[in-house]
CSV table of C-alpha atoms in Angstrom, one decimal:
chain,number,residue,atom,x,y,z
A,1,UNK,CA,-33.7,-7.2,-10.0
A,2,UNK,CA,-30.1,-6.5,-10.8
A,3,UNK,CA,-27.8,-7.5,-13.7
A,4,UNK,CA,-24.8,-9.6,-14.3
A,5,UNK,CA,-21.6,-7.6,-14.2
A,6,UNK,CA,-18.9,-8.0,-16.8
A,7,UNK,CA,-16.2,-8.0,-14.1
A,8,UNK,CA,-16.8,-8.8,-10.5
A,9,UNK,CA,-16.4,-6.0,-7.9
A,10,UNK,CA,-13.5,-7.8,-6.4
A,11,UNK,CA,-11.6,-8.0,-9.7
A,12,UNK,CA,-12.1,-4.3,-10.3
A,13,UNK,CA,-10.8,-3.6,-6.8
A,14,UNK,CA,-7.8,-5.9,-7.4
A,15,UNK,CA,-6.9,-3.9,-10.6
A,16,UNK,CA,-7.4,-0.6,-8.8
A,17,UNK,CA,-5.1,-1.7,-5.9
A,18,UNK,CA,-2.5,-3.1,-8.2
A,19,UNK,CA,-2.4,0.0,-10.4
A,20,UNK,CA,-2.4,2.2,-7.3
A,21,UNK,CA,0.7,0.5,-5.9
A,22,UNK,CA,2.4,0.7,-9.3
A,23,UNK,CA,1.7,4.4,-9.5
A,24,UNK,CA,3.2,4.9,-6.0
A,25,UNK,CA,6.5,3.3,-7.1
A,26,UNK,CA,6.5,5.8,-10.0
A,27,UNK,CA,6.0,8.7,-7.5
A,28,UNK,CA,9.2,7.7,-5.7
A,29,UNK,CA,11.2,7.7,-9.0
A,30,UNK,CA,9.8,11.1,-9.9
A,31,UNK,CA,10.6,12.5,-6.4
A,32,UNK,CA,14.2,11.2,-6.6
A,33,UNK,CA,14.7,13.0,-9.9
A,34,UNK,CA,13.0,16.2,-8.6
A,35,UNK,CA,15.5,16.5,-5.8
A,36,UNK,CA,18.3,16.8,-8.4
A,37,UNK,CA,17.0,20.2,-9.3
A,38,UNK,CA,18.1,21.5,-5.9
A,39,UNK,CA,21.8,20.7,-6.7
A,40,UNK,CA,24.0,23.8,-7.4
A,41,UNK,CA,24.6,22.4,-10.9
A,42,UNK,CA,21.4,21.7,-12.8
A,43,UNK,CA,23.2,19.4,-15.3
A,44,UNK,CA,22.2,16.2,-13.4
A,45,UNK,CA,18.5,17.2,-13.4
A,46,UNK,CA,18.6,18.0,-17.1
A,47,UNK,CA,20.4,14.8,-18.0
A,48,UNK,CA,18.0,12.7,-15.8
A,49,UNK,CA,15.0,14.5,-17.5
A,50,UNK,CA,16.5,13.9,-20.9
A,51,UNK,CA,17.1,10.2,-20.0
A,52,UNK,CA,13.5,9.8,-18.9
A,53,UNK,CA,12.2,11.5,-22.0
A,54,UNK,CA,14.3,9.6,-24.6
A,55,UNK,CA,15.5,6.2,-23.2
A,56,UNK,CA,13.7,3.4,-25.2
A,57,UNK,CA,13.2,1.3,-22.0
A,58,UNK,CA,11.7,4.3,-20.2
A,59,UNK,CA,9.5,5.0,-23.2
A,60,UNK,CA,8.0,1.5,-22.8
A,61,UNK,CA,7.4,2.2,-19.1
A,62,UNK,CA,5.9,5.5,-20.1
A,63,UNK,CA,3.2,3.7,-22.0
A,64,UNK,CA,2.6,1.3,-19.1
A,65,UNK,CA,2.5,4.3,-16.7
A,66,UNK,CA,-0.1,6.2,-18.7
A,67,UNK,CA,-2.1,3.0,-19.1
A,68,UNK,CA,-1.8,2.5,-15.3
A,69,UNK,CA,-3.2,6.0,-14.7
A,70,UNK,CA,-6.0,5.6,-17.2
A,71,UNK,CA,-7.1,2.2,-15.8
A,72,UNK,CA,-6.8,3.5,-12.2
A,73,UNK,CA,-9.0,6.5,-13.1
A,74,UNK,CA,-11.6,4.6,-15.3
A,75,UNK,CA,-12.0,1.8,-12.8
A,76,UNK,CA,-12.2,4.3,-9.9
A,77,UNK,CA,-15.0,6.1,-11.8
A,78,UNK,CA,-16.9,2.9,-12.6
A,79,UNK,CA,-16.7,1.7,-9.0
A,80,UNK,CA,-17.8,5.1,-7.7
A,81,UNK,CA,-20.8,5.3,-10.0
A,82,UNK,CA,-21.8,1.8,-9.0
A,83,UNK,CA,-21.5,2.9,-5.3
A,84,UNK,CA,-23.7,6.0,-5.8
A,85,UNK,CA,-26.2,3.8,-7.6
A,86,UNK,CA,-26.3,1.3,-4.7
A,87,UNK,CA,-27.9,4.0,-2.5
A,88,UNK,CA,-30.3,6.1,-4.6
A,89,UNK,CA,-32.0,7.5,-1.5
A,90,UNK,CA,-29.5,9.1,0.9
A,91,UNK,CA,-29.9,9.2,4.6
A,92,UNK,CA,-30.9,12.5,6.3
A,93,UNK,CA,-28.2,12.0,8.8
A,94,UNK,CA,-25.2,9.9,7.9
A,95,UNK,CA,-21.5,9.4,8.3
A,96,UNK,CA,-21.4,9.1,12.1
A,97,UNK,CA,-19.7,5.8,12.1
A,98,UNK,CA,-16.2,5.8,13.4
A,99,UNK,CA,-14.0,5.4,10.3
A,100,UNK,CA,-10.9,6.9,8.7
A,101,UNK,CA,-11.8,10.4,7.4
A,102,UNK,CA,-9.4,10.0,4.4
A,103,UNK,CA,-11.2,6.9,3.2
A,104,UNK,CA,-14.5,8.7,2.8
A,105,UNK,CA,-13.2,11.3,0.3
A,106,UNK,CA,-11.1,9.2,-2.1
A,107,UNK,CA,-13.1,10.3,-5.2
A,108,UNK,CA,-12.9,13.9,-4.1
A,109,UNK,CA,-9.1,13.8,-3.6
A,110,UNK,CA,-8.8,11.9,-6.8
A,111,UNK,CA,-10.7,14.6,-8.7
A,112,UNK,CA,-8.3,17.3,-7.4
A,113,UNK,CA,-5.3,15.1,-8.2
A,114,UNK,CA,-6.6,14.6,-11.7
A,115,UNK,CA,-7.0,18.4,-12.3
A,116,UNK,CA,-3.4,18.9,-10.9
A,117,UNK,CA,-2.1,16.1,-13.2
A,118,UNK,CA,-3.7,17.7,-16.3
A,119,UNK,CA,-2.1,21.1,-15.4
A,120,UNK,CA,1.2,19.4,-14.5
A,121,UNK,CA,1.4,17.5,-17.8
A,122,UNK,CA,0.5,20.7,-19.8
A,123,UNK,CA,3.1,22.7,-17.9
A,124,UNK,CA,6.0,20.3,-18.2
A,125,UNK,CA,5.5,17.0,-20.0
A,126,UNK,CA,3.7,18.3,-23.1
A,127,UNK,CA,5.8,21.4,-23.3
A,128,UNK,CA,8.9,19.1,-23.4
A,129,UNK,CA,7.3,16.8,-26.0
A,130,UNK,CA,6.3,19.7,-28.2
A,131,UNK,CA,9.7,21.3,-27.9
A,132,UNK,CA,8.5,24.5,-26.3
A,133,UNK,CA,11.4,24.5,-23.9
A,134,UNK,CA,14.8,26.3,-24.1
A,135,UNK,CA,17.8,24.0,-24.8
A,136,UNK,CA,21.1,23.7,-23.1
A,137,UNK,CA,24.3,22.1,-24.4
A,138,UNK,CA,25.7,19.3,-22.3
A,139,UNK,CA,28.7,17.3,-23.6
A,140,UNK,CA,28.1,18.5,-27.1
A,141,UNK,CA,24.4,17.5,-27.2
A,142,UNK,CA,21.5,20.0,-27.1
A,143,UNK,CA,18.9,18.9,-24.6
A,144,UNK,CA,15.9,20.5,-23.0
A,145,UNK,CA,16.7,22.9,-20.1
A,146,UNK,CA,13.9,21.5,-17.9
A,147,UNK,CA,15.7,22.8,-14.8
A,148,UNK,CA,15.3,26.4,-16.0
A,149,UNK,CA,11.6,25.8,-16.6
A,150,UNK,CA,11.1,24.2,-13.1
A,151,UNK,CA,13.1,27.0,-11.4
A,152,UNK,CA,11.1,29.7,-13.2
A,153,UNK,CA,7.7,28.1,-12.3
A,154,UNK,CA,8.6,27.7,-8.7
A,155,UNK,CA,9.3,31.4,-8.4
A,156,UNK,CA,5.6,32.1,-9.0
A,157,UNK,CA,3.8,32.3,-5.7
A,158,UNK,CA,0.4,31.1,-6.9
A,159,UNK,CA,2.0,28.1,-8.7
A,160,UNK,CA,3.9,27.1,-5.5
A,161,UNK,CA,0.7,27.3,-3.4
A,162,UNK,CA,-1.3,25.3,-6.0
A,163,UNK,CA,1.5,22.7,-6.0
A,164,UNK,CA,1.6,22.4,-2.2
A,165,UNK,CA,-2.2,22.0,-2.0
A,166,UNK,CA,-2.2,19.3,-4.7
A,167,UNK,CA,0.4,17.3,-2.8
A,168,UNK,CA,-1.3,17.6,0.6
A,169,UNK,CA,-4.4,16.2,-1.1
A,170,UNK,CA,-2.2,13.5,-2.7
A,171,UNK,CA,-0.9,12.6,0.8
A,172,UNK,CA,-4.5,12.2,2.0
A,173,UNK,CA,-5.3,10.0,-1.0
A,174,UNK,CA,-2.2,7.8,-0.4
A,175,UNK,CA,-2.7,7.6,3.3
A,176,UNK,CA,-5.8,5.5,2.7
A,177,UNK,CA,-4.9,4.2,-0.7
A,178,UNK,CA,-1.7,2.4,0.1
A,179,UNK,CA,-2.9,0.3,3.0
A,180,UNK,CA,-6.3,-0.2,1.4
A,181,UNK,CA,-4.6,-1.7,-1.6
A,182,UNK,CA,-3.3,-4.6,0.5
A,183,UNK,CA,-6.8,-5.3,1.9
A,184,UNK,CA,-8.2,-5.3,-1.7
A,185,UNK,CA,-5.5,-7.7,-2.7
A,186,UNK,CA,-6.5,-10.0,0.2
A,187,UNK,CA,-3.3,-9.3,2.1
A,188,UNK,CA,-4.5,-8.7,5.6
A,189,UNK,CA,-2.5,-10.4,8.3
A,190,UNK,CA,-2.4,-10.0,12.0
A,191,UNK,CA,1.4,-9.6,12.0
A,192,UNK,CA,1.9,-7.4,8.9
A,193,UNK,CA,-1.2,-5.3,8.7
A,194,UNK,CA,-0.3,-2.9,11.6
A,195,UNK,CA,3.1,-2.5,9.9
A,196,UNK,CA,1.5,-1.8,6.5
A,197,UNK,CA,-0.9,0.8,8.1
A,198,UNK,CA,2.1,2.6,9.7
A,199,UNK,CA,4.0,2.4,6.4
A,200,UNK,CA,1.0,3.9,4.7
A,201,UNK,CA,1.2,6.9,7.0
A,202,UNK,CA,5.0,7.2,6.5
A,203,UNK,CA,4.8,6.9,2.7
A,204,UNK,CA,2.0,9.5,2.4
A,205,UNK,CA,3.9,11.9,4.6
A,206,UNK,CA,7.3,11.3,2.9
A,207,UNK,CA,5.9,11.6,-0.6
A,208,UNK,CA,3.8,14.7,0.1
A,209,UNK,CA,6.5,16.5,2.1
A,210,UNK,CA,9.2,15.4,-0.4
A,211,UNK,CA,7.3,17.0,-3.3
A,212,UNK,CA,6.4,20.1,-1.2
A,213,UNK,CA,9.9,21.0,0.1
A,214,UNK,CA,11.3,21.4,-3.4
A,215,UNK,CA,9.1,24.4,-4.5
A,216,UNK,CA,9.4,25.9,-1.1
A,217,UNK,CA,13.2,25.7,-1.2
A,218,UNK,CA,13.2,27.1,-4.7
A,219,UNK,CA,10.8,30.0,-3.9
A,220,UNK,CA,12.8,31.1,-0.8
A,221,UNK,CA,16.3,30.1,-1.9
A,222,UNK,CA,18.8,31.5,-4.4
A,223,UNK,CA,18.1,29.5,-7.5
B,1,UNK,CA,-37.0,11.2,29.6
B,2,UNK,CA,-38.7,13.4,27.1
B,3,UNK,CA,-37.8,13.0,23.4
B,4,UNK,CA,-38.6,14.4,20.0
B,5,UNK,CA,-38.7,11.7,17.4
B,6,UNK,CA,-38.2,12.3,13.7
B,7,UNK,CA,-39.3,9.1,12.0
B,8,UNK,CA,-39.4,8.1,8.3
B,9,UNK,CA,-43.0,7.3,7.3
B,10,UNK,CA,-43.7,5.6,4.0
B,11,UNK,CA,-47.0,4.0,3.2
B,12,UNK,CA,-45.7,1.5,0.7
B,13,UNK,CA,-42.7,0.7,-1.5
B,14,UNK,CA,-44.0,3.1,-4.2
B,15,UNK,CA,-44.8,6.0,-1.9
B,16,UNK,CA,-42.4,9.0,-1.7
B,17,UNK,CA,-42.0,8.9,2.1
B,18,UNK,CA,-41.4,11.8,4.5
B,19,UNK,CA,-40.2,12.5,8.0
B,20,UNK,CA,-42.8,13.0,10.7
B,21,UNK,CA,-42.2,14.5,14.1
B,22,UNK,CA,-43.5,13.0,17.4
B,23,UNK,CA,-43.1,14.0,21.0
B,24,UNK,CA,-42.9,11.3,23.6
B,25,UNK,CA,-42.6,11.7,27.3
B,26,UNK,CA,-41.9,9.8,30.6
B,27,UNK,CA,-39.6,7.2,28.9
B,28,UNK,CA,-37.6,5.2,31.4
B,29,UNK,CA,-33.8,5.4,30.8
B,30,UNK,CA,-33.7,1.7,31.5
B,31,UNK,CA,-36.2,0.8,28.8
B,32,UNK,CA,-35.0,-0.5,25.4
B,33,UNK,CA,-35.2,1.5,22.2
B,34,UNK,CA,-37.9,-0.9,20.9
B,35,UNK,CA,-39.9,-0.6,24.1
B,36,UNK,CA,-39.8,3.2,23.6
B,37,UNK,CA,-41.1,2.5,20.0
B,38,UNK,CA,-43.9,0.3,21.4
B,39,UNK,CA,-45.0,3.2,23.7
B,40,UNK,CA,-45.0,5.5,20.8
B,41,UNK,CA,-47.2,3.2,18.8
B,42,UNK,CA,-49.6,2.8,21.8
B,43,UNK,CA,-49.8,6.6,21.9
B,44,UNK,CA,-50.4,6.8,18.1
B,45,UNK,CA,-53.1,4.1,18.3
B,46,UNK,CA,-54.9,6.0,21.1
B,47,UNK,CA,-54.8,9.1,18.9
B,48,UNK,CA,-56.3,7.1,16.1
B,49,UNK,CA,-53.2,7.3,14.0
B,50,UNK,CA,-51.3,4.6,12.0
B,51,UNK,CA,-48.6,3.1,14.2
B,52,UNK,CA,-45.0,3.1,13.0
B,53,UNK,CA,-44.0,-0.2,11.2
B,54,UNK,CA,-40.6,-1.6,12.2
B,55,UNK,CA,-39.0,-5.0,12.3
B,56,UNK,CA,-38.3,-7.0,15.5
B,57,UNK,CA,-38.5,-10.6,16.7
B,58,UNK,CA,-36.3,-12.1,19.5
B,59,UNK,CA,-35.4,-8.8,21.3
B,60,UNK,CA,-32.4,-10.7,22.6
B,61,UNK,CA,-29.9,-9.5,20.0
B,62,UNK,CA,-29.5,-12.8,18.3
B,63,UNK,CA,-32.1,-13.0,15.5
B,64,UNK,CA,-31.0,-10.2,13.2
B,65,UNK,CA,-34.5,-8.9,12.6
B,66,UNK,CA,-34.4,-5.5,14.2
B,67,UNK,CA,-32.7,-2.7,12.3
B,68,UNK,CA,-33.2,1.2,12.4
B,69,UNK,CA,-30.7,3.8,11.4
B,70,UNK,CA,-30.7,6.0,14.5
B,71,UNK,CA,-29.0,9.5,14.5
B,72,UNK,CA,-26.7,8.5,11.6
B,73,UNK,CA,-25.8,5.0,12.9
B,74,UNK,CA,-27.2,1.6,12.3
B,75,UNK,CA,-28.5,0.1,15.6
B,76,UNK,CA,-28.0,3.5,17.3
B,77,UNK,CA,-25.2,5.1,19.3
B,78,UNK,CA,-24.0,2.1,21.4
B,79,UNK,CA,-21.3,-0.3,20.2
B,80,UNK,CA,-21.8,-4.0,19.5
B,81,UNK,CA,-25.5,-4.1,20.3
B,82,UNK,CA,-28.6,-4.5,18.1
B,83,UNK,CA,-31.4,-1.9,18.4
B,84,UNK,CA,-33.4,-4.2,20.6
B,85,UNK,CA,-30.6,-4.3,23.1
B,86,UNK,CA,-30.0,-0.5,22.9
B,87,UNK,CA,-31.0,1.3,26.1
B,88,UNK,CA,-32.6,4.7,26.3
B,89,UNK,CA,-30.0,5.9,28.8
B,90,UNK,CA,-27.7,6.2,25.8
B,91,UNK,CA,-29.8,9.3,24.8
B,92,UNK,CA,-30.1,12.7,26.5
B,93,UNK,CA,-33.3,14.0,28.0
B,94,UNK,CA,-34.9,16.4,25.5
B,95,UNK,CA,-32.8,15.0,22.5
B,96,UNK,CA,-34.2,14.9,19.0
B,97,UNK,CA,-33.8,11.3,17.7
B,98,UNK,CA,-33.9,10.8,13.9
B,99,UNK,CA,-34.9,7.3,12.9
B,100,UNK,CA,-34.6,6.1,9.3
B,101,UNK,CA,-34.8,2.7,7.6
B,102,UNK,CA,-31.7,0.9,6.2
B,103,UNK,CA,-31.1,2.6,2.8
B,104,UNK,CA,-29.7,0.6,-0.1
B,105,UNK,CA,-31.0,-0.2,-3.6
B,106,UNK,CA,-31.2,-4.0,-2.8
B,107,UNK,CA,-33.1,-3.1,0.5
B,108,UNK,CA,-36.4,-1.5,-0.8
B,109,UNK,CA,-38.5,0.1,1.9
B,110,UNK,CA,-41.7,-1.9,2.4
B,111,UNK,CA,-43.4,0.3,4.9
B,112,UNK,CA,-42.1,3.0,7.3
B,113,UNK,CA,-38.9,1.6,8.8
B,114,UNK,CA,-39.3,-2.0,7.4
B,115,UNK,CA,-37.0,-2.9,4.5
B,116,UNK,CA,-36.9,-6.1,2.4
B,117,UNK,CA,-33.6,-7.8,3.3
B,118,UNK,CA,-34.3,-10.9,1.3
B,119,UNK,CA,-31.3,-9.9,-1.0
B,120,UNK,CA,-29.1,-11.3,1.8
B,121,UNK,CA,-31.1,-14.6,1.7
B,122,UNK,CA,-30.6,-14.8,-2.1
B,123,UNK,CA,-26.8,-14.6,-1.5
B,124,UNK,CA,-27.0,-17.4,1.1
B,125,UNK,CA,-29.1,-19.5,-1.3
B,126,UNK,CA,-26.3,-19.6,-4.0
B,127,UNK,CA,-23.6,-20.9,-1.7
B,128,UNK,CA,-24.0,-20.3,2.0
B,129,UNK,CA,-24.3,-24.0,2.9
B,130,UNK,CA,-22.3,-27.3,2.9
B,131,UNK,CA,-23.4,-30.4,1.2
B,132,UNK,CA,-23.5,-33.4,3.6
B,133,UNK,CA,-24.3,-36.9,2.7
B,134,UNK,CA,-27.0,-38.5,4.8
B,135,UNK,CA,-26.2,-41.6,6.8
B,136,UNK,CA,-24.8,-42.4,10.2
B,137,UNK,CA,-23.7,-39.5,12.3
B,138,UNK,CA,-19.9,-39.3,12.2
B,139,UNK,CA,-17.9,-38.9,15.4
B,140,UNK,CA,-17.6,-35.2,16.2
B,141,UNK,CA,-13.9,-35.5,16.9
B,142,UNK,CA,-13.0,-37.5,13.7
B,143,UNK,CA,-11.7,-34.4,11.9
B,144,UNK,CA,-9.0,-32.5,13.8
B,145,UNK,CA,-9.6,-28.7,13.6
B,146,UNK,CA,-7.0,-26.2,14.9
B,147,UNK,CA,-8.4,-24.2,17.8
B,148,UNK,CA,-7.5,-20.9,16.2
B,149,UNK,CA,-9.4,-21.9,13.0
B,150,UNK,CA,-12.4,-23.0,14.9
B,151,UNK,CA,-12.5,-19.7,16.9
B,152,UNK,CA,-12.2,-17.6,13.7
B,153,UNK,CA,-15.0,-19.7,12.1
B,154,UNK,CA,-17.2,-19.2,15.1
B,155,UNK,CA,-16.5,-15.5,15.2
B,156,UNK,CA,-17.5,-15.2,11.5
B,157,UNK,CA,-20.6,-17.4,12.2
B,158,UNK,CA,-21.7,-14.8,14.8
B,159,UNK,CA,-23.1,-12.7,11.9
B,160,UNK,CA,-26.9,-12.5,12.4
B,161,UNK,CA,-27.4,-11.1,8.9
B,162,UNK,CA,-29.1,-7.9,10.1
B,163,UNK,CA,-27.7,-5.8,7.3
B,164,UNK,CA,-26.1,-3.1,9.5
B,165,UNK,CA,-22.9,-3.4,7.5
B,166,UNK,CA,-24.8,-2.5,4.3
B,167,UNK,CA,-26.6,0.3,6.1
B,168,UNK,CA,-23.4,1.7,7.6
B,169,UNK,CA,-21.3,1.5,4.4
B,170,UNK,CA,-21.2,4.7,2.4
B,171,UNK,CA,-21.4,2.5,-0.7
B,172,UNK,CA,-24.1,0.1,0.6
B,173,UNK,CA,-21.7,-2.7,0.2
B,174,UNK,CA,-22.5,-6.2,1.6
B,175,UNK,CA,-18.9,-7.3,1.7
B,176,UNK,CA,-18.7,-7.8,5.5
B,177,UNK,CA,-21.9,-10.0,5.5
B,178,UNK,CA,-20.8,-12.1,2.5
B,179,UNK,CA,-17.2,-12.5,3.7
B,180,UNK,CA,-18.5,-13.7,7.1
B,181,UNK,CA,-20.7,-16.3,5.5
B,182,UNK,CA,-17.8,-17.3,3.1
B,183,UNK,CA,-15.3,-17.4,6.0
B,184,UNK,CA,-17.4,-19.5,8.5
B,185,UNK,CA,-17.3,-22.4,6.0
B,186,UNK,CA,-13.9,-21.8,4.3
B,187,UNK,CA,-12.1,-22.0,7.6
B,188,UNK,CA,-13.4,-25.5,8.4
B,189,UNK,CA,-12.6,-28.8,6.6
B,190,UNK,CA,-16.3,-29.5,6.0
B,191,UNK,CA,-16.6,-26.2,4.0
B,192,UNK,CA,-13.4,-26.5,2.0
B,193,UNK,CA,-14.9,-29.0,-0.6
B,194,UNK,CA,-17.2,-26.3,-2.1
B,195,UNK,CA,-15.1,-23.3,-1.1
B,196,UNK,CA,-14.2,-22.2,-4.7
B,197,UNK,CA,-17.7,-22.5,-6.1
B,198,UNK,CA,-19.2,-20.9,-3.0
B,199,UNK,CA,-17.1,-17.7,-3.1
B,200,UNK,CA,-17.5,-17.2,-6.8
B,201,UNK,CA,-21.3,-17.7,-6.7
B,202,UNK,CA,-21.9,-15.5,-3.6
B,203,UNK,CA,-19.8,-12.7,-4.9
B,204,UNK,CA,-21.5,-12.8,-8.3
B,205,UNK,CA,-24.9,-12.8,-6.7
B,206,UNK,CA,-23.9,-9.9,-4.4
B,207,UNK,CA,-22.8,-7.9,-7.5
B,208,UNK,CA,-25.9,-8.8,-9.4
B,209,UNK,CA,-28.2,-7.6,-6.7
B,210,UNK,CA,-26.8,-4.1,-6.9
B,211,UNK,CA,-24.8,-3.8,-3.7
B,212,UNK,CA,-22.0,-1.3,-3.8
B,213,UNK,CA,-18.3,-2.0,-3.9
B,214,UNK,CA,-16.0,-2.1,-0.8
B,215,UNK,CA,-13.7,0.9,-0.5
B,216,UNK,CA,-12.2,-0.3,2.8
B,217,UNK,CA,-13.7,2.5,4.9
B,218,UNK,CA,-14.6,-0.1,7.6
B,219,UNK,CA,-17.8,1.6,8.8
B,220,UNK,CA,-19.2,-2.0,8.6
B,221,UNK,CA,-16.8,-3.3,11.2
B,222,UNK,CA,-17.4,-0.2,13.4
B,223,UNK,CA,-21.2,-0.7,13.3
B,224,UNK,CA,-21.5,-4.5,13.3
B,225,UNK,CA,-23.5,-5.5,16.4
B,226,UNK,CA,-21.6,-8.8,16.4
B,227,UNK,CA,-18.2,-7.2,15.8
B,228,UNK,CA,-17.4,-9.1,12.6
B,229,UNK,CA,-13.9,-8.2,11.5
B,230,UNK,CA,-12.9,-6.9,8.1
B,231,UNK,CA,-10.1,-9.5,8.0
B,232,UNK,CA,-13.0,-11.7,6.8
B,233,UNK,CA,-13.2,-9.4,3.7
B,234,UNK,CA,-9.5,-9.9,3.0
B,235,UNK,CA,-9.9,-13.7,3.4
B,236,UNK,CA,-12.8,-13.6,0.9
B,237,UNK,CA,-10.7,-11.6,-1.5
B,238,UNK,CA,-7.9,-14.2,-1.2
B,239,UNK,CA,-10.3,-17.0,-1.7
B,240,UNK,CA,-12.0,-15.3,-4.7
B,241,UNK,CA,-8.7,-14.6,-6.5
B,242,UNK,CA,-7.4,-18.1,-5.7
B,243,UNK,CA,-10.7,-19.6,-7.0
B,244,UNK,CA,-10.5,-17.5,-10.2
B,245,UNK,CA,-6.9,-18.4,-10.9
B,246,UNK,CA,-7.3,-22.2,-10.2
B,247,UNK,CA,-10.6,-22.4,-12.0
């Protein structure tokens, strides 16, 4: 029965957790830049977007970031498939144990986030990379007018709703993911774990709400 | 009490298996779940039918032999008790009770509600022990052990290896069981000598046997009849990564 695994389940979980925490730090950076679009003058947002798209150091981080996403997704899929295989015959009645509801749906929330990410990259990232965006002259240099694209997108009702739903789902994912990462890394401590669990709730709400208020403000505001 | 029972029946490991419905009446609310099952079997024998096969031994909640997945929960609706210690007063008169075997790839159904849990024994065999030289018995107080460490080791050692953690986990993961067995030794000086090899061997065997991966849902802790804590899982993770790094 059974087979030797190339990598232990604990190592895979370690990688998942580490990459997950890394991706959360990126979300904070992204959110910080997003807020610049709400400023009366969109120059700061365009300059920041230009910096993120062209700076050589950021370009290196971009590769690490994409690698992080891909590893997090692939490892998540491998772990999930192994988990499904571990119970080939399901229970007739199951799931009555008292547990966090968010933790049971990580693969489902992940699938929705993945779809959102694909659409998001096609709408903004690849458009910028392929030069399908208008330009604006700032200090004698022509750079992409990302602000105009963002403001136009967030005036579309369906787009705003889709964006909000995606970030509510991301909030659910992070609510379990953040604190769960510490457990997977072996960092469970009587003193710090209650704090990390509270921080997980705070981070998931701050990130989800932070990303959500921007399209709402643009949709209802004079931008 | 009158109850309708929906019980998983399966003649042998290869058979497909199905649910069968039984009516049982005049059950005392003070009887245990297994006593109720005994009465059902007496009724079935009188009717000339095959009695329901299920595991049990001590009926005192300490041997880890009884199992049963009752209405979606291992060991039934009560907390911190095994099925043999579960009372019928936890159910409502007229209720339909669904009884299934533990379901996990490493726990094949042998007959009806009995599953083969020897996968857990295989994990123990690769590291769930300490090597002690024979000879004179050393003084019990020779090695000082902090009270807190001794308490944590005792709490981990309370695991009876029933497999409820595997049954409860949506991934059929055995992490709570393995981490309890790793912790009970790793916390004590006598277990430290072989700690690195132990954790690596037991985790490798757990993976090899086809148990699922831990996603920190903590259904295991919620359903464990001995209230083993998931802090043991974090301790095992620490031990494992430490052992991997230091070789």
